[in-house]
Amino acid sequence: MKTIVSFLLMSFFFLNCNTQEELSSISTNELKTLLQNDTIQLLDIRTPEEVKLGSIDKAKFANFFDDDFVQQVSTKFDIEKPIFIYCRSGNRSVKASKLLKPKGYVVINVLGGYNKWRAENK
């Protein structure tokens, strides 16, 4: 029994490590600094209704729920450069990152999404 519990704990640990290694993330404060100093590719994957409520300057839009989401990204972004990606709260951007990464994109998730950005930049 002890062996099985140890095996399950080790499996959980390694699965968590792999998940964290696969997805790079930055805070909204780090994003703000990057936007002030560099030209970056910034992708907003919220719905058009959410975008009407406000957005981060320099962002390009592609609705994650559109059937041609990946194609929209491919026409708007350079695959050779990292894409910083955000949504409303950070959940969809994780899903989108996992969708885009196997296509060859280097994606960086913005933690907390637009909700956190707006709260910090009123």
mmCIF file of N, CA and C in Angstrom, residues 15-67:
data_model
loop_
_atom_site.group_PDB
_atom_site.id
_atom_site.type_symbol
_atom_site.label_atom_id
_atom_site.label_comp_id
_atom_site.label_asym_id
_atom_site.label_seq_id
_atom_site.Cartn_x
_atom_site.Cartn_y
_atom_site.Cartn_z
ATOM 1 N N LEU A 15 3.629 15.032 -13.163
ATOM 2 C CA LEU A 15 2.613 15.608 -14.056
ATOM 3 C C LEU A 15 2.512 17.102 -13.850
ATOM 4 N N ASN A 16 2.541 17.556 -12.592
ATOM 5 C CA ASN A 16 2.493 18.989 -12.316
ATOM 6 C C ASN A 16 3.702 19.709 -12.866
ATOM 7 N N CYS A 17 4.871 19.106 -12.745
ATOM 8 C CA CYS A 17 6.088 19.716 -13.276
ATOM 9 C C CYS A 17 5.983 19.868 -14.780
ATOM 10 N N ASN A 18 5.497 18.839 -15.455
ATOM 11 C CA ASN A 18 5.370 18.917 -16.903
ATOM 12 C C ASN A 18 4.398 20.000 -17.323
ATOM 13 N N THR A 19 3.256 20.133 -16.609
ATOM 14 C CA THR A 19 2.277 21.145 -16.952
ATOM 15 C C THR A 19 2.865 22.533 -16.799
ATOM 16 N N GLN A 20 3.601 22.752 -15.706
ATOM 17 C CA GLN A 20 4.183 24.065 -15.490
ATOM 18 C C GLN A 20 5.268 24.373 -16.504
ATOM 19 N N GLU A 21 6.029 23.349 -16.914
ATOM 20 C CA GLU A 21 7.084 23.570 -17.884
ATOM 21 C C GLU A 21 6.518 23.918 -19.250
ATOM 22 N N GLU A 22 5.352 23.384 -19.569
ATOM 23 C CA GLU A 22 4.781 23.603 -20.889
ATOM 24 C C GLU A 22 4.265 25.021 -21.083
ATOM 25 N N LEU A 23 3.868 25.692 -20.019
ATOM 26 C CA LEU A 23 3.216 26.976 -20.145
ATOM 27 C C LEU A 23 4.004 28.066 -19.427
ATOM 28 N N SER A 24 4.451 29.045 -20.191
ATOM 29 C CA SER A 24 5.130 30.188 -19.603
ATOM 30 C C SER A 24 4.094 31.253 -19.286
ATOM 31 N N SER A 25 4.270 31.940 -18.194
ATOM 32 C CA SER A 25 3.325 32.966 -17.788
ATOM 33 C C SER A 25 4.058 34.188 -17.267
ATOM 34 N N ILE A 26 3.393 35.347 -17.376
ATOM 35 C CA ILE A 26 3.899 36.575 -16.774
ATOM 36 C C ILE A 26 2.744 37.257 -16.061
ATOM 37 N N SER A 27 3.074 38.153 -15.157
ATOM 38 C CA SER A 27 2.046 38.917 -14.454
ATOM 39 C C SER A 27 1.640 40.112 -15.316
ATOM 40 N N THR A 28 0.547 40.741 -14.940
ATOM 41 C CA THR A 28 0.108 41.937 -15.666
ATOM 42 C C THR A 28 1.093 43.084 -15.449
ATOM 43 N N ASN A 29 1.740 43.138 -14.308
ATOM 44 C CA ASN A 29 2.772 44.169 -14.086
ATOM 45 C C ASN A 29 3.962 43.967 -15.007
ATOM 46 N N GLU A 30 4.365 42.714 -15.193
ATOM 47 C CA GLU A 30 5.465 42.426 -16.127
ATOM 48 C C GLU A 30 5.059 42.792 -17.549
ATOM 49 N N LEU A 31 3.799 42.511 -17.890
ATOM 50 C CA LEU A 31 3.310 42.875 -19.226
ATOM 51 C C LEU A 31 3.353 44.387 -19.414
ATOM 52 N N LYS A 32 2.949 45.121 -18.406
ATOM 53 C CA LYS A 32 2.957 46.586 -18.492
ATOM 54 C C LYS A 32 4.366 47.098 -18.771
ATOM 55 N N THR A 33 5.346 46.547 -18.094
ATOM 56 C CA THR A 33 6.738 46.941 -18.318
ATOM 57 C C THR A 33 7.170 46.607 -19.744
ATOM 58 N N LEU A 34 6.811 45.423 -20.207
ATOM 59 C CA LEU A 34 7.174 45.028 -21.576
ATOM 60 C C LEU A 34 6.550 45.958 -22.603
ATOM 61 N N LEU A 35 5.295 46.321 -22.395
ATOM 62 C CA LEU A 35 4.608 47.189 -23.347
ATOM 63 C C LEU A 35 5.222 48.585 -23.395
ATOM 64 N N GLN A 36 5.811 49.026 -22.294
ATOM 65 C CA GLN A 36 6.447 50.347 -22.259
ATOM 66 C C GLN A 36 7.794 50.348 -22.966
ATOM 67 N N ASN A 37 8.475 49.213 -22.956
ATOM 68 C CA ASN A 37 9.849 49.182 -23.436
ATOM 69 C C ASN A 37 10.059 48.436 -24.747
ATOM 70 N N ASP A 38 9.152 47.551 -25.098
ATOM 71 C CA ASP A 38 9.385 46.701 -26.259
ATOM 72 C C ASP A 38 8.155 46.649 -27.164
ATOM 73 N N THR A 39 8.408 46.234 -28.376
ATOM 74 C CA THR A 39 7.326 45.929 -29.289
ATOM 75 C C THR A 39 7.090 44.432 -29.195
ATOM 76 N N ILE A 40 5.929 44.059 -28.673
ATOM 77 C CA ILE A 40 5.625 42.640 -28.504
ATOM 78 C C ILE A 40 4.346 42.306 -29.256
ATOM 79 N N GLN A 41 4.147 41.038 -29.478
ATOM 80 C CA GLN A 41 2.899 40.552 -30.071
ATOM 81 C C GLN A 41 1.940 40.240 -28.928
ATOM 82 N N LEU A 42 0.824 40.970 -28.882
ATOM 83 C CA LEU A 42 -0.146 40.814 -27.808
ATOM 84 C C LEU A 42 -1.478 40.372 -28.391
ATOM 85 N N LEU A 43 -1.971 39.248 -27.926
ATOM 86 C CA LEU A 43 -3.202 38.652 -28.447
ATOM 87 C C LEU A 43 -4.292 38.651 -27.384
ATOM 88 N N ASP A 44 -5.415 39.264 -27.720
ATOM 89 C CA ASP A 44 -6.609 39.283 -26.872
ATOM 90 C C ASP A 44 -7.585 38.266 -27.462
ATOM 91 N N ILE A 45 -7.918 37.246 -26.681
ATOM 92 C CA ILE A 45 -8.768 36.172 -27.223
ATOM 93 C C ILE A 45 -10.195 36.227 -26.681
ATOM 94 N N ARG A 46 -10.596 37.366 -26.143
ATOM 95 C CA ARG A 46 -11.950 37.492 -25.612
ATOM 96 C C ARG A 46 -12.958 37.626 -26.748
ATOM 97 N N THR A 47 -14.221 37.535 -26.385
ATOM 98 C CA THR A 47 -15.293 37.688 -27.371
ATOM 99 C C THR A 47 -15.415 39.158 -27.758
ATOM 100 N N PRO A 48 -16.034 39.460 -28.906
ATOM 101 C CA PRO A 48 -16.236 40.871 -29.287
ATOM 102 C C PRO A 48 -16.999 41.661 -28.222
ATOM 103 N N GLU A 49 -17.953 41.032 -27.561
ATOM 104 C CA GLU A 49 -18.713 41.718 -26.510
ATOM 105 C C GLU A 49 -17.803 42.100 -25.337
ATOM 106 N N GLU A 50 -16.877 41.221 -24.991
ATOM 107 C CA GLU A 50 -15.938 41.520 -23.912
ATOM 108 C C GLU A 50 -14.961 42.614 -24.329
ATOM 109 N N VAL A 51 -14.534 42.598 -25.577
ATOM 110 C CA VAL A 51 -13.579 43.589 -26.067
ATOM 111 C C VAL A 51 -14.203 44.985 -26.045
ATOM 112 N N LYS A 52 -15.518 45.070 -26.271
ATOM 113 C CA LYS A 52 -16.193 46.373 -26.248
ATOM 114 C C LYS A 52 -16.081 47.038 -24.881
ATOM 115 N N LEU A 53 -15.845 46.261 -23.848
ATOM 116 C CA LEU A 53 -15.727 46.806 -22.489
ATOM 117 C C LEU A 53 -14.353 47.403 -22.217
ATOM 118 N N GLY A 54 -13.430 47.210 -23.154
ATOM 119 C CA GLY A 54 -12.086 47.749 -23.007
ATOM 120 C C GLY A 54 -11.048 46.724 -23.396
ATOM 121 N N SER A 55 -9.849 47.215 -23.670
ATOM 122 C CA SER A 55 -8.774 46.296 -24.048
ATOM 123 C C SER A 55 -7.428 46.929 -23.719
ATOM 124 N N ILE A 56 -6.388 46.168 -23.867
ATOM 125 C CA ILE A 56 -5.035 46.648 -23.646
ATOM 126 C C ILE A 56 -4.506 47.179 -24.973
ATOM 127 N N ASP A 57 -3.950 48.399 -24.944
ATOM 128 C CA ASP A 57 -3.402 48.996 -26.160
ATOM 129 C C ASP A 57 -2.423 48.035 -26.833
ATOM 130 N N LYS A 58 -2.394 48.083 -28.137
ATOM 131 C CA LYS A 58 -1.495 47.288 -28.982
ATOM 132 C C LYS A 58 -1.945 45.836 -29.151
ATOM 133 N N ALA A 59 -3.065 45.442 -28.537
ATOM 134 C CA ALA A 59 -3.530 44.055 -28.683
ATOM 135 C C ALA A 59 -4.237 43.865 -30.015
ATOM 136 N N LYS A 60 -4.051 42.693 -30.579
ATOM 137 C CA LYS A 60 -4.828 42.257 -31.739
ATOM 138 C C LYS A 60 -5.807 41.209 -31.225
ATOM 139 N N PHE A 61 -6.927 41.084 -31.909
ATOM 140 C CA PHE A 61 -7.998 40.239 -31.398
ATOM 141 C C PHE A 61 -8.235 39.004 -32.260
ATOM 142 N N ALA A 62 -8.531 37.910 -31.586
ATOM 143 C CA ALA A 62 -8.991 36.678 -32.227
ATOM 144 C C ALA A 62 -9.859 35.968 -31.183
ATOM 145 N N ASN A 63 -11.122 35.817 -31.498
ATOM 146 C CA ASN A 63 -12.059 35.205 -30.557
ATOM 147 C C ASN A 63 -11.751 33.718 -30.401
ATOM 148 N N PHE A 64 -11.432 33.311 -29.202
ATOM 149 C CA PHE A 64 -11.081 31.912 -28.937
ATOM 150 C C PHE A 64 -12.204 30.960 -29.330
ATOM 151 N N PHE A 65 -13.449 31.421 -29.254
ATOM 152 C CA PHE A 65 -14.592 30.548 -29.531
ATOM 153 C C PHE A 65 -14.899 30.422 -31.025
ATOM 154 N N ASP A 66 -14.242 31.180 -31.879
ATOM 155 C CA ASP A 66 -14.452 31.045 -33.322
ATOM 156 C C ASP A 66 -13.838 29.741 -33.824
ATOM 157 N N ASP A 67 -14.507 29.121 -34.771
ATOM 158 C CA ASP A 67 -14.006 27.861 -35.336
ATOM 159 C C ASP A 67 -12.642 28.035 -35.999
#
